[in-house]
CSV table of C-alpha atoms in Angstrom, one decimal:
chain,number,residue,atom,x,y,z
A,1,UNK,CA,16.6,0.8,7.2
A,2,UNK,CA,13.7,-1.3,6.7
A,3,UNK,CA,11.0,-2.8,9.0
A,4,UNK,CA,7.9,-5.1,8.9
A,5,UNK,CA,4.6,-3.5,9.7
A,6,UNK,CA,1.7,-4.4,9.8
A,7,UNK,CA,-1.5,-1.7,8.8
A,8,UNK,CA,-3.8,-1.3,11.2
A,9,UNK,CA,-6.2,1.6,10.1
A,10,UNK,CA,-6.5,4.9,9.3
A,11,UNK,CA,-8.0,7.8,11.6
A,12,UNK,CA,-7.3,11.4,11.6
A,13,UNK,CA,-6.2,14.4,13.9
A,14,UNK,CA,-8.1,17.3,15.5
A,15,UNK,CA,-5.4,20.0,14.5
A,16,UNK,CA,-6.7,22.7,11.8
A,17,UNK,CA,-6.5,21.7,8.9
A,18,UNK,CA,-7.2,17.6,9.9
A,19,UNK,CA,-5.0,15.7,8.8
A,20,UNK,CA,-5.9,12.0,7.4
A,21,UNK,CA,-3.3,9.6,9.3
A,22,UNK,CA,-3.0,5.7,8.9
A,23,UNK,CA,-1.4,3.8,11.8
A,24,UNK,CA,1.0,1.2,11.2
A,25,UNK,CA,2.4,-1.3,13.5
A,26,UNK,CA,6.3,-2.1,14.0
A,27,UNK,CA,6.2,-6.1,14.0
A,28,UNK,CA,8.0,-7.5,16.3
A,29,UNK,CA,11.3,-8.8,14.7
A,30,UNK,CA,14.2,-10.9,15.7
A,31,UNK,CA,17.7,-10.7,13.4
A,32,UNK,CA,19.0,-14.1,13.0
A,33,UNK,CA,21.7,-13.3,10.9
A,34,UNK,CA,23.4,-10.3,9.8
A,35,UNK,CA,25.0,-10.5,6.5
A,36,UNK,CA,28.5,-8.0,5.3
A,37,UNK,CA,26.2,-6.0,2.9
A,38,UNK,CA,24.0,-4.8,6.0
A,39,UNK,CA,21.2,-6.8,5.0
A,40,UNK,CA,20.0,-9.3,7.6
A,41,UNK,CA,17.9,-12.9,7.9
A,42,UNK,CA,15.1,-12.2,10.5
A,43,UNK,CA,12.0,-13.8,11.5
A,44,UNK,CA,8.9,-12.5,12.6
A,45,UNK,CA,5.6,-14.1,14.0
A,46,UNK,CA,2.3,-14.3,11.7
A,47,UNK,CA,-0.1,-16.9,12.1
A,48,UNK,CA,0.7,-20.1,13.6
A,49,UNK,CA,2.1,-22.3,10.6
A,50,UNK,CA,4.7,-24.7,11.6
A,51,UNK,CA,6.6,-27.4,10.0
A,52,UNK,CA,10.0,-29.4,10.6
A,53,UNK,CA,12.1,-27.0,8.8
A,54,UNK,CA,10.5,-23.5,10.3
A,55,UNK,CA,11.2,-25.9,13.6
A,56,UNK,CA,14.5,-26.7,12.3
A,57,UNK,CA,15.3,-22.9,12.1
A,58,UNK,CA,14.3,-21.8,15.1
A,59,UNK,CA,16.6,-24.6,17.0
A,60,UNK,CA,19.3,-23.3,14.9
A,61,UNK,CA,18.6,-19.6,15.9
A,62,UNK,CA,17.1,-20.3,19.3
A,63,UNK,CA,13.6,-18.9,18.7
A,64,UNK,CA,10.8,-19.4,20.5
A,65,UNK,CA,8.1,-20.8,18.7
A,66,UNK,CA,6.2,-18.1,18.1
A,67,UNK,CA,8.3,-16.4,15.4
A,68,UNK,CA,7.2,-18.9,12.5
A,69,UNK,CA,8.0,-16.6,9.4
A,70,UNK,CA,11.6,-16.0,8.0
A,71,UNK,CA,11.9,-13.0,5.4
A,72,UNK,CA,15.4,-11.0,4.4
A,73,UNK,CA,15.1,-7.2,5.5
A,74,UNK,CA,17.6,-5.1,2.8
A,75,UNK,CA,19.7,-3.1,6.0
A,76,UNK,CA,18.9,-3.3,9.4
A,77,UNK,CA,20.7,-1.1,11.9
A,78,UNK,CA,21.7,-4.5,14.0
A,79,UNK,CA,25.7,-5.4,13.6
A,80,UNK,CA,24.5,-8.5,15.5
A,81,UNK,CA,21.5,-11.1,16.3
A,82,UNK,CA,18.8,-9.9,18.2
A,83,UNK,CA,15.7,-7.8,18.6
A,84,UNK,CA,15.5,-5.6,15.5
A,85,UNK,CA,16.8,-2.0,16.5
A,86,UNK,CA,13.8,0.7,16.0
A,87,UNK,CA,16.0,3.5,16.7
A,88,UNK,CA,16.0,5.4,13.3
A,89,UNK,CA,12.6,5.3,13.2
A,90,UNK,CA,12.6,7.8,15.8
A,91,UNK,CA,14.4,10.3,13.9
A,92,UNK,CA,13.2,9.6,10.5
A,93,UNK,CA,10.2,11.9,8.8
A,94,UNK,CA,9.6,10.2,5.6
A,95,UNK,CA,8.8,6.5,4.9
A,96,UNK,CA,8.2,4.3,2.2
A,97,UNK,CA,5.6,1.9,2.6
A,98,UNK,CA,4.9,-1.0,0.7
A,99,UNK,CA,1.7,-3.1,0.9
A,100,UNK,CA,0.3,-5.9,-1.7
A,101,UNK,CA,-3.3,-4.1,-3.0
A,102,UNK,CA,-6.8,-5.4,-2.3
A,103,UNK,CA,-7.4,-8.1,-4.6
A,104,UNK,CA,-10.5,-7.6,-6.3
A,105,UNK,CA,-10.1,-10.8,-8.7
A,106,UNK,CA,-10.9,-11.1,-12.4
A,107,UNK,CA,-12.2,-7.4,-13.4
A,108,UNK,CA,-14.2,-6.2,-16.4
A,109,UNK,CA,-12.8,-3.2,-18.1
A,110,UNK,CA,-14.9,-0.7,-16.0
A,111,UNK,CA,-13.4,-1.5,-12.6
A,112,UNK,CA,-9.8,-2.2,-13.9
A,113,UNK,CA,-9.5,0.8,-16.3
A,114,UNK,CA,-12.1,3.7,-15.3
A,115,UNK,CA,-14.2,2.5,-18.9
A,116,UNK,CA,-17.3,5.0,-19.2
A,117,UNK,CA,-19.6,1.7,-19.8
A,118,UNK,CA,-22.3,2.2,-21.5
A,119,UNK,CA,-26.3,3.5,-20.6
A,120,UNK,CA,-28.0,1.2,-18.6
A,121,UNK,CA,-31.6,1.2,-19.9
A,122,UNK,CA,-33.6,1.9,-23.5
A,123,UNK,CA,-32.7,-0.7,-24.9
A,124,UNK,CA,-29.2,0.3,-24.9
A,125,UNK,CA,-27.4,-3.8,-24.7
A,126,UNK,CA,-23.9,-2.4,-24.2
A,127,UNK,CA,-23.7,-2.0,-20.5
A,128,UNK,CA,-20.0,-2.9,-19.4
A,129,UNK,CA,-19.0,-3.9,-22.2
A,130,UNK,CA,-15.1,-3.9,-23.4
A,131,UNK,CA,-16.4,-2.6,-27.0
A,132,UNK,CA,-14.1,-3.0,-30.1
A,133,UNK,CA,-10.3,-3.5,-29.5
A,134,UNK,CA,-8.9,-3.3,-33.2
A,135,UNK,CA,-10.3,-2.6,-36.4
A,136,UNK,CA,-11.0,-4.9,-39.4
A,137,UNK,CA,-9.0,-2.9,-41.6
A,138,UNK,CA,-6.8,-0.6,-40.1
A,139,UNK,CA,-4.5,-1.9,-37.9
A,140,UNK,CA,-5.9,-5.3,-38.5
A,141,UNK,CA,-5.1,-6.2,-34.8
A,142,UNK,CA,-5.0,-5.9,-31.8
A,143,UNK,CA,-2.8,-3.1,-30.2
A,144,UNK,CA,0.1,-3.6,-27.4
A,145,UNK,CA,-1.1,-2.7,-24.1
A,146,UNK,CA,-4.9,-2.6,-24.7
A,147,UNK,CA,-7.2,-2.2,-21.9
A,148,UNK,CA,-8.8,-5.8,-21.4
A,149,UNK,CA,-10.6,-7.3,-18.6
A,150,UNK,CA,-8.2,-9.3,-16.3
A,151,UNK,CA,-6.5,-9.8,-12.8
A,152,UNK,CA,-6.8,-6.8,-10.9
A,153,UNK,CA,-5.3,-6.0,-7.6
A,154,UNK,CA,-3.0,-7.9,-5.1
A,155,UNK,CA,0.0,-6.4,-6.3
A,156,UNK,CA,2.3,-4.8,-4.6
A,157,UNK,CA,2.5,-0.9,-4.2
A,158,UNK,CA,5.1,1.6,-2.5
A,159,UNK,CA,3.8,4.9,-1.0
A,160,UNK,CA,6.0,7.8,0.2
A,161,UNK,CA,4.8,9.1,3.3
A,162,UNK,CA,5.2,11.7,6.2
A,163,UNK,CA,5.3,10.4,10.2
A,164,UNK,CA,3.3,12.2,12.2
A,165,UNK,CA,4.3,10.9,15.3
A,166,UNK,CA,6.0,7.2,16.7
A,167,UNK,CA,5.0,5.8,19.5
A,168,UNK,CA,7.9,3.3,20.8
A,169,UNK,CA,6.9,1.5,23.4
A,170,UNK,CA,3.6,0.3,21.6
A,171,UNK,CA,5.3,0.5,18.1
A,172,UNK,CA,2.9,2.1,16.7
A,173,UNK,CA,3.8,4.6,13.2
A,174,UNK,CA,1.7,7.5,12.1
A,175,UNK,CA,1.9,8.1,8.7
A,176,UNK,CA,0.4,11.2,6.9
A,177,UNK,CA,-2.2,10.2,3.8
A,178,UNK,CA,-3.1,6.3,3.3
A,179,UNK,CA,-1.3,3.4,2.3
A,180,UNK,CA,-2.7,0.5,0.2
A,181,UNK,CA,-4.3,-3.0,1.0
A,182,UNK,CA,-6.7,-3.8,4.1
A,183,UNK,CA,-6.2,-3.5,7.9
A,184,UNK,CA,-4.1,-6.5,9.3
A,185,UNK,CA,-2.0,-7.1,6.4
A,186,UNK,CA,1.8,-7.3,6.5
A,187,UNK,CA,4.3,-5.0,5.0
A,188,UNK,CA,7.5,-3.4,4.6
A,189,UNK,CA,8.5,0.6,5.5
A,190,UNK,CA,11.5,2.2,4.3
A,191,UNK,CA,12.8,4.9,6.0
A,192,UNK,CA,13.6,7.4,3.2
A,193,UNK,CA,14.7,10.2,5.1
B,1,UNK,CA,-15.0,-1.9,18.2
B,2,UNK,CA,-12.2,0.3,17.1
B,3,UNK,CA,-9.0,-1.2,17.1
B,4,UNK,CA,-7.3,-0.7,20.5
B,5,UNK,CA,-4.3,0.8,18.5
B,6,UNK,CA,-7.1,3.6,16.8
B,7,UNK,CA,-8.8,4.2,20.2
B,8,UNK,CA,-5.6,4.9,22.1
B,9,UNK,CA,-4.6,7.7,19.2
B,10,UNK,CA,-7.6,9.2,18.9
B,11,UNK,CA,-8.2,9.1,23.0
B,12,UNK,CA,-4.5,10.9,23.6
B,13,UNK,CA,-5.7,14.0,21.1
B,14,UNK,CA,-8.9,14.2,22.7
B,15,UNK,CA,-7.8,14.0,26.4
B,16,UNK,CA,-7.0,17.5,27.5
B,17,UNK,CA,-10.6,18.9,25.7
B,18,UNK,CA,-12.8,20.0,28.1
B,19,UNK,CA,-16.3,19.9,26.5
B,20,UNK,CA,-19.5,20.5,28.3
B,21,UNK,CA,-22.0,17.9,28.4
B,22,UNK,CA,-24.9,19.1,25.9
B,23,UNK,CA,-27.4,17.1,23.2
B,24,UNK,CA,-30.1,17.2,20.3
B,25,UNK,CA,-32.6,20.1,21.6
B,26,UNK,CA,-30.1,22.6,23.5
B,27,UNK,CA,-29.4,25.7,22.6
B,28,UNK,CA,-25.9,26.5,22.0
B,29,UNK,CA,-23.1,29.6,21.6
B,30,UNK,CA,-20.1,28.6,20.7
B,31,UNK,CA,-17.0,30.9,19.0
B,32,UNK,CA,-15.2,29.7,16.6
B,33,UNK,CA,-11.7,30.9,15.3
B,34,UNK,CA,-11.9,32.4,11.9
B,35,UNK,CA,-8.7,32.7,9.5
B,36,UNK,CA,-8.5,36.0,7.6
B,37,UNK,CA,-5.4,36.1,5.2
B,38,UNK,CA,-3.0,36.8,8.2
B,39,UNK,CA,-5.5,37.5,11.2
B,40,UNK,CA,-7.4,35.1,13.3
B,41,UNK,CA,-10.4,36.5,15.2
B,42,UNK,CA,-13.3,34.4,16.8
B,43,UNK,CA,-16.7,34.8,15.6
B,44,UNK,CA,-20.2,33.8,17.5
B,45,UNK,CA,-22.3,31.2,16.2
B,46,UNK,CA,-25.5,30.6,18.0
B,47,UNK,CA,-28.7,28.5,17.7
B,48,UNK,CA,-30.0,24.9,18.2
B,49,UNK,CA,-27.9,22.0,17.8
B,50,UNK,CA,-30.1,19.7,15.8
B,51,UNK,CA,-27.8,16.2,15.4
B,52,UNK,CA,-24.9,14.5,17.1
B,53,UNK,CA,-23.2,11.9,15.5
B,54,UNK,CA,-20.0,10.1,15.2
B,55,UNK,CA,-17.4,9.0,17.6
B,56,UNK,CA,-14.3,9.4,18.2
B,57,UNK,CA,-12.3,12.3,17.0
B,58,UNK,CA,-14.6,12.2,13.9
B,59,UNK,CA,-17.6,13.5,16.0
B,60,UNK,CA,-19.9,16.3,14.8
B,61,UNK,CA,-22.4,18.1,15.6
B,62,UNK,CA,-24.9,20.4,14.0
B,63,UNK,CA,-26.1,23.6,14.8
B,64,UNK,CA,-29.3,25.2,13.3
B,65,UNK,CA,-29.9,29.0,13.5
B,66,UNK,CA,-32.3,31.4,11.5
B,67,UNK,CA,-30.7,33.7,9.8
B,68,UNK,CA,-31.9,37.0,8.4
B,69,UNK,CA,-35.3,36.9,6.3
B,70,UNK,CA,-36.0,33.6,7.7
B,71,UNK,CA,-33.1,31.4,6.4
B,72,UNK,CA,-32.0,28.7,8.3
B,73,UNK,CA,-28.4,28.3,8.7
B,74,UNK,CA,-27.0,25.2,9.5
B,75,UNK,CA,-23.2,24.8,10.2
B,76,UNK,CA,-21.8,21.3,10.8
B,77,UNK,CA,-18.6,21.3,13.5
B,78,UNK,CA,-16.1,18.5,14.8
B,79,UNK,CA,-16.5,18.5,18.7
B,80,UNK,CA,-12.9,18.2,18.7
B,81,UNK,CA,-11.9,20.8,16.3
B,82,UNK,CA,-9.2,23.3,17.3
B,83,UNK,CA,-10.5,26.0,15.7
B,84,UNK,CA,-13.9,25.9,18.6
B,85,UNK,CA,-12.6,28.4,21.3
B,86,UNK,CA,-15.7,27.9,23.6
B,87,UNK,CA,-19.0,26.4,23.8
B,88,UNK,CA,-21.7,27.6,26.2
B,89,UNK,CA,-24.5,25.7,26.6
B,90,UNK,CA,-27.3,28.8,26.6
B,91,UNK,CA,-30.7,26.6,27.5
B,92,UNK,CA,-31.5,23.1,28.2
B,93,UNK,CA,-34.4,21.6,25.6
B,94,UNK,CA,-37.0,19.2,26.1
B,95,UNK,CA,-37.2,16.8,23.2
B,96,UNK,CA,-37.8,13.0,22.4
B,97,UNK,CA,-35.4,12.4,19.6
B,98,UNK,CA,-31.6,12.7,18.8
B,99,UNK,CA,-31.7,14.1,16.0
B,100,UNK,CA,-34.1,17.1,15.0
B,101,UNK,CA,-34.4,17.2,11.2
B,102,UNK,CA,-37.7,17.8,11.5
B,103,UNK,CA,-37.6,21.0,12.9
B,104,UNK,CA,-35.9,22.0,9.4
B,105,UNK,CA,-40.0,21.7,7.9
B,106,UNK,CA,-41.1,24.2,10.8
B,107,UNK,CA,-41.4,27.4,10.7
B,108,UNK,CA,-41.9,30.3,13.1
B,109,UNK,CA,-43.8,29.0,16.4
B,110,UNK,CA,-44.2,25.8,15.6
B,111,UNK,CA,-40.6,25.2,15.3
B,112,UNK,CA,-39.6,26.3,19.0
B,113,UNK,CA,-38.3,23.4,21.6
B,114,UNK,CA,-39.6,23.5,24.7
B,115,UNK,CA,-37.3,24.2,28.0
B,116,UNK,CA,-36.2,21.0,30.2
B,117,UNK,CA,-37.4,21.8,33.6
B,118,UNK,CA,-35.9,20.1,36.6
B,119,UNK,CA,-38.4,18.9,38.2
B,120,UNK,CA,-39.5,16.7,35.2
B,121,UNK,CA,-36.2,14.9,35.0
């Protein structure tokens, strides 16, 4: 079964040992259509972006204008249109989250890769620096795969997690450990088992 | 402002603790349950608590004894924490600060607190 959530923060419990939780949000989701292999056309609401054809849509699936954002979920537990049915998350105890990273833009090697860098003072002018990448000789190039400066973040990432508890009538998921990307962002859970 | 979402969690485990009303200056006992391979037994822990800080469920305070030949022990706790059986507020202090650090650079007489007496409140 899969679900939209959104991440709302992390806090942790009082038991012994404390355990580090982060709270997750059940979206609220209405199935449009439900197609044969279980998978299902929903729509969800996220901002307030609207346009002829998001209009268009929810006419067709007699929405109310709130749910603006229209996204294919992989199984849902619906056999018809509707509110998306939470019910397995009651039972489930592990969960697979996925979340797009922090974005943290064009990187040097030391951020991106865990580089050493180099001394910061006497004199030193190699301070976080890439350093050589291929030899002139031997190879002669530069190797496959070689740690370079770049893009880094804002990708997506799947975590497997425990629930601690589920709250249904607020929505609201407690998972064991962290999951990536900031508070407020949008994702999908899995539940695994 | 915590998220309403956080502050609802965190208020539901802390809602059945009952945990008497005490700040920087007061003197403190508290037990505390200790594992031992198998065993659990509480153990004492008694002396000044020096800092509060934090909110929440992550809220701590510290407790500053001296120990034998002089040492000062300090132990940091969660208010919340399960493993605090009791704590007893032992003797109200007078000072003029939140947190006491600088009684860690006293020693001896100079580094005794002063009891809050009623009629000053």
């Amino acid at each position: 079964m899969e679900y939209i959530v959104e991440k709302i923060g992390m806090s942790r419990t009082v038991s012994v040992p404390s355990v580090p939780v982060t709270l997750l949000k059940v979206v609220e989701t209405k199935v449009c259509e439900v197609n044969e292999n279980g998978s299902a056309l929903v729509s969800y609401s996220f901002g307030k972006k609207s346009n002829k054809p998001i209009e268009g849509q929810q006419k067709k699936y007699n929405l109310s204008s709130e749910f603006n954002r229209f996204t294919t979920l992989s199984k849902v537990n619906n056999s018809e249109a509707g509110d998306l049915d939470l019910s397995p998350l009651e039972s489930a105890t592990t969960v697979q989250s996925s979340f797009d990273t922090k974005g943290r833009g064009f990187a040097g090697v030391m951020k991106r890769h865990g580089f050493a860098g180099g001394p910061g003072a006497h004199g030193s002018r190699f301070h976080r620096r890439t350093g050589s990448i291929g030899n002139a000789e031997f190879p002669g190039r530069v190797q496959p795969g070689q740690k370079m400066p770049g893009q880094y973040g804002n990708t997506r990432n799947s975590v497997k997690n425990e629930i601690v508890s589920f709250d249904k009538e607020q929505g609201i998921i407690v998972l064991k450990g962290s999951v990536s990307g900031a508070n407020g962002k949008i994702g999908r859970l899995k539940v695994v088992k | 402002m915590k998220n309403k979402y956080i502050a609802h969690f965190e208020k539901q485990q802390i809602a059945e603790k009952e945990i008497p009303q005490f700040r920087a200056g007061d003197t403190i006992r508290m037990s505390i349950n200790i594992k031992e391979g198998e065993k659990v037994r509480a153990q004492n822990f008694e002396g000044v608590c020096i800092a509060i800080r934090g909110e929440g469920v992550s809220r701590t305070f510290t407790v500053r004894k001296i120990g034998a030949n002089g040492v000062g022990v300090e132990r940091i706790f969660p208010i919340y924490s399960e493993s605090i059986v009791e704590i007893k507020v032992l003797r109200r202090g007078r000072v003029r600060r939140s947190k006491l650090y600088y009684l860690r650079n006293l020693k001896g007489k100079a580094a005794r607190i002063k009891e809050l007496r009623k009629d000053n409140k």
